[in-house]
Amino acid sequence: AQKITQTQPGMFVQEKEAVTLDCTYDTSDQSYGLFWYKQPSSGEMIFLIYQGSYDEQNATEGRYSLNFQKARKSANLVISASQLGDSAMYFCAMRETEYGNKLVFGAGTILRVKS
Amino acid sequence: KAGVTQTPRYLIKTRGQQVTLSCSPISGHRSVSWYQQTPGQGLQFLFEYFSETQRNKGNFPGRFSGRQFSNSRSEMNVSTLELGDSALYLCASSLSGGTSLSEQYFGPGTRLTVT
């Protein structure tokens, strides 16, 4: 069964420092995709980064990178040089090929950036 | 390119009533998925539509239904509203609905309150 686990309910980080948000997943499918979304207090889900199960390189998008360790089934999000605007809820999600576009989400991690 | 739009943004209904929510995907996107977000259950998949056909369905009662039009716009209907239906309803659009693991983009959501 598909499952996403985010073990950190909340995290604090000092402005300009890097932070890692943890995500582990469980799937029996060989073809799947992993996503990270940011949800500010406004509620909108903002797509951050995507990693395919067959991608050999870790995905990067600006200050966001995804530390993909397939054998460990982990897909941690690394935010470099944190900014105050990074304060939000962060969700890890997975999609398996056989389920079309259905996303399974983790419980989320609230990130607070301190000045 | 315009993003995903959802209407209305806020809605207050009474128990027993029904409600229809609308989602317009990004131009050219043919897949629309719906999610319910509550503090207790987190983000849960409702259903996905692709080319006017329901492709996947989550574990929700039959009171929750949806449809997709030929222009890819989608509507979600909830009949006989219950207090527990109070939630943020998010829709997501994606270019493909098949095996391609393309990115999904979310709308701002409709916040439904049932009194």
Coordinates of C-alpha atoms in Angstrom, one line a residue:
Chain A
A1 CA 0.0 0.0 0.0
Q2 CA 1.1 3.5 -0.7
K3 CA 2.3 5.4 2.3
I4 CA 4.2 8.6 3.0
T5 CA 5.7 9.3 6.4
Q6 CA 6.8 12.7 7.6
T7 CA 8.2 12.3 11.1
Q8 CA 8.8 16.0 11.9
P9 CA 5.5 17.8 12.9
G10 CA 7.4 21.1 13.2
M11 CA 10.8 22.5 12.5
F12 CA 12.6 25.8 13.3
V13 CA 15.5 27.1 11.2
Q14 CA 17.5 30.3 11.4
E15 CA 17.2 32.7 8.5
K16 CA 19.9 32.0 5.9
E17 CA 20.6 28.5 7.2
A18 CA 19.8 25.2 5.4
V19 CA 17.1 22.9 6.6
T20 CA 16.2 19.3 5.7
L21 CA 12.7 18.0 5.9
D22 CA 12.3 14.3 6.1
C23 CA 10.1 12.0 4.0
T24 CA 10.0 8.3 3.7
Y25 CA 7.7 6.3 1.5
D26 CA 6.4 2.8 1.0
T27 CA 5.5 1.3 -2.4
S28 CA 5.7 -1.9 -4.2
D29 CA 5.6 -0.2 -7.6
Q30 CA 8.8 0.3 -9.6
S31 CA 7.6 3.4 -11.3
Y32 CA 6.5 6.2 -9.1
G33 CA 7.1 9.9 -8.6
L34 CA 7.8 11.9 -5.5
F35 CA 6.7 15.5 -5.0
W36 CA 7.2 18.3 -2.5
Y37 CA 4.6 21.0 -2.0
K38 CA 4.5 24.1 0.1
Q39 CA 1.3 25.3 1.6
P40 CA 1.4 28.9 3.1
S41 CA -1.4 30.0 5.4
S42 CA -3.4 31.1 2.4
G43 CA -4.0 27.4 1.6
E44 CA -2.7 27.2 -1.9
M45 CA -0.5 24.2 -2.6
I46 CA 2.6 25.3 -4.4
F47 CA 4.6 22.8 -6.4
L48 CA 8.3 22.8 -5.4
I49 CA 10.1 19.8 -6.8
Y50 CA 9.7 16.4 -8.4
Q51 CA 11.8 13.3 -8.5
G52 CA 11.0 10.2 -10.7
S53 CA 11.9 6.8 -9.4
Y54 CA 14.1 6.2 -12.5
D55 CA 15.9 9.5 -12.2
E56 CA 19.5 8.9 -11.3
Q57 CA 20.3 12.5 -10.4
N58 CA 18.8 14.2 -7.4
A59 CA 16.3 16.9 -8.5
T60 CA 17.1 20.5 -7.9
E61 CA 15.0 23.7 -8.3
G62 CA 16.7 26.9 -7.2
R63 CA 17.1 26.7 -3.4
Y64 CA 15.3 23.4 -3.2
S65 CA 16.9 20.0 -3.7
L66 CA 15.6 16.5 -3.2
N67 CA 17.9 14.0 -1.5
F68 CA 16.6 10.8 -3.1
Q69 CA 17.8 7.6 -1.5
K70 CA 15.9 4.8 -3.3
A71 CA 17.2 1.9 -1.3
R72 CA 16.2 3.6 1.9
K73 CA 12.9 4.8 0.4
S74 CA 13.5 8.4 1.5
A75 CA 13.0 11.6 -0.4
N76 CA 14.2 14.5 1.9
L77 CA 13.7 18.1 0.9
V78 CA 16.7 20.4 1.5
I79 CA 16.1 24.1 1.5
S80 CA 19.2 26.1 1.3
A81 CA 19.6 29.7 2.6
S82 CA 16.2 29.8 4.3
Q83 CA 14.1 33.0 4.0
L84 CA 11.3 34.3 6.2
G85 CA 8.9 33.6 3.3
D86 CA 9.7 29.9 3.5
S87 CA 7.6 29.6 6.7
A88 CA 4.8 27.3 5.7
M89 CA 3.6 23.8 5.8
Y90 CA 5.5 21.4 3.6
F91 CA 4.0 18.2 2.2
C92 CA 5.7 15.2 0.7
A93 CA 3.6 13.2 -1.8
M94 CA 3.9 10.2 -4.0
R95 CA 2.2 9.0 -7.1
E96 CA 2.4 5.5 -8.5
T97 CA 2.0 4.9 -12.3
E98 CA -0.9 2.5 -12.0
Y99 CA -3.0 5.0 -10.1
G100 CA -2.9 7.8 -12.6
N101 CA -2.5 11.2 -11.0
K102 CA -3.6 10.2 -7.6
L103 CA -1.3 11.7 -5.0
V104 CA -0.8 10.2 -1.5
F105 CA 0.3 12.9 1.0
G106 CA 2.2 12.8 4.2
A107 CA 1.0 14.6 7.3
G108 CA 3.2 17.5 6.6
T109 CA 5.9 19.5 8.4
I110 CA 5.4 23.0 9.6
L111 CA 8.6 25.1 9.0
R112 CA 9.2 28.3 10.9
V113 CA 12.1 30.5 9.8
K114 CA 13.4 32.7 12.6
S115 CA 15.1 36.1 11.9
Chain B
K1 CA -0.4 31.1 -18.7
A2 CA -3.2 31.3 -16.2
G3 CA -3.1 28.9 -13.2
V4 CA -5.8 26.6 -11.9
T5 CA -8.8 28.5 -10.8
Q6 CA -11.5 27.4 -8.3
T7 CA -14.8 28.9 -7.5
P8 CA -16.1 29.9 -5.2
R9 CA -13.3 30.5 -2.8
Y10 CA -15.4 30.4 0.3
L11 CA -18.8 28.8 1.0
I12 CA -21.0 28.4 4.0
K13 CA -23.8 25.8 3.8
T14 CA -26.2 24.2 6.2
R15 CA -26.4 20.5 7.0
G16 CA -28.5 18.6 4.6
Q17 CA -27.9 21.0 1.7
Q18 CA -25.9 20.2 -1.4
V19 CA -23.0 22.1 -2.9
T20 CA -21.2 22.3 -6.2
L21 CA -17.6 23.4 -6.5
S22 CA -15.9 24.3 -9.8
C23 CA -12.3 23.9 -11.1
S24 CA -10.8 25.2 -14.3
P25 CA -7.5 23.6 -15.0
I26 CA -4.5 25.1 -16.7
S27 CA -5.0 25.5 -20.4
G28 CA -4.1 22.3 -22.2
H29 CA -4.3 20.2 -19.1
R30 CA -6.7 17.3 -19.4
S31 CA -6.5 15.8 -16.0
V32 CA -8.3 17.2 -12.9
S33 CA -8.0 15.7 -9.5
W34 CA -9.9 16.7 -6.3
Y35 CA -8.6 16.5 -2.7
Q36 CA -10.2 17.2 0.6
Q37 CA -8.0 18.7 3.4
T38 CA -9.1 18.6 7.0
P39 CA -7.1 19.1 10.2
G40 CA -7.9 15.6 11.3
Q41 CA -7.5 13.5 8.2
G42 CA -5.0 15.6 6.3
L43 CA -5.1 15.6 2.5
Q44 CA -7.2 12.9 1.0
F45 CA -7.8 12.1 -2.7
L46 CA -11.4 12.2 -3.8
F47 CA -11.3 11.4 -7.5
E48 CA -9.6 12.1 -10.8
Y49 CA -11.1 12.9 -14.2
F50 CA -9.3 12.7 -17.5
S51 CA -11.0 13.4 -20.8
E52 CA -14.4 13.5 -19.2
T53 CA -13.9 10.0 -17.6
Q54 CA -13.4 9.2 -13.9
R55 CA -10.1 7.4 -13.8
N56 CA -9.6 7.0 -10.1
K57 CA -11.7 7.3 -7.0
G58 CA -10.8 7.6 -3.4
N59 CA -12.5 6.2 -0.4
F60 CA -15.4 8.6 0.0
P61 CA -19.1 8.0 0.3
G62 CA -21.4 8.3 -2.8
R63 CA -22.5 11.7 -1.6
F64 CA -19.3 13.0 -3.2
S65 CA -19.5 13.0 -7.0
G66 CA -17.9 14.8 -9.8
R67 CA -17.8 15.3 -13.5
Q68 CA -15.6 16.8 -16.2
F69 CA -16.7 18.8 -19.2
S70 CA -15.3 18.7 -22.8
N71 CA -13.3 21.9 -22.0
S72 CA -11.6 20.0 -19.1
R73 CA -13.4 22.1 -16.5
S74 CA -14.5 20.0 -13.6
E75 CA -17.2 20.2 -11.0
M76 CA -17.5 18.4 -7.7
N77 CA -20.8 17.9 -5.9
V78 CA -21.5 17.0 -2.3
S79 CA -25.1 16.2 -1.4
T80 CA -26.7 16.0 2.0
L81 CA -23.9 17.9 3.6
E82 CA -22.6 16.9 7.0
L83 CA -20.6 18.9 9.6
G84 CA -17.6 16.7 8.8
D85 CA -17.6 17.8 5.2
S86 CA -16.2 21.2 6.4
A87 CA -12.8 21.3 4.7
L88 CA -10.6 22.9 2.2
Y89 CA -11.3 21.4 -1.2
L90 CA -8.4 21.5 -3.6
C91 CA -8.2 20.7 -7.2
A92 CA -5.1 19.9 -9.2
S93 CA -4.5 19.8 -12.9
S94 CA -2.0 17.8 -14.9
L95 CA -1.1 17.6 -18.5
S96 CA -1.5 13.9 -18.8
G97 CA -3.6 11.2 -17.2
G98 CA -1.8 8.1 -18.3
T99 CA 1.5 6.6 -17.2
S100 CA 3.5 9.8 -17.7
L101 CA 4.5 11.1 -14.3
S102 CA 3.9 14.7 -15.0
E103 CA 3.7 17.5 -12.5
Q104 CA 0.4 18.5 -10.9
Y105 CA -0.5 22.1 -10.1
F106 CA -3.1 23.0 -7.5
G107 CA -5.7 25.7 -7.4
P108 CA -6.2 28.1 -4.4
G109 CA -8.9 25.8 -3.0
T110 CA -12.5 26.3 -1.9
R111 CA -13.1 26.5 1.9
L112 CA -16.4 24.9 2.7
T113 CA -18.0 25.4 6.1
V114 CA -21.0 23.4 7.0
T115 CA -23.1 24.7 9.9

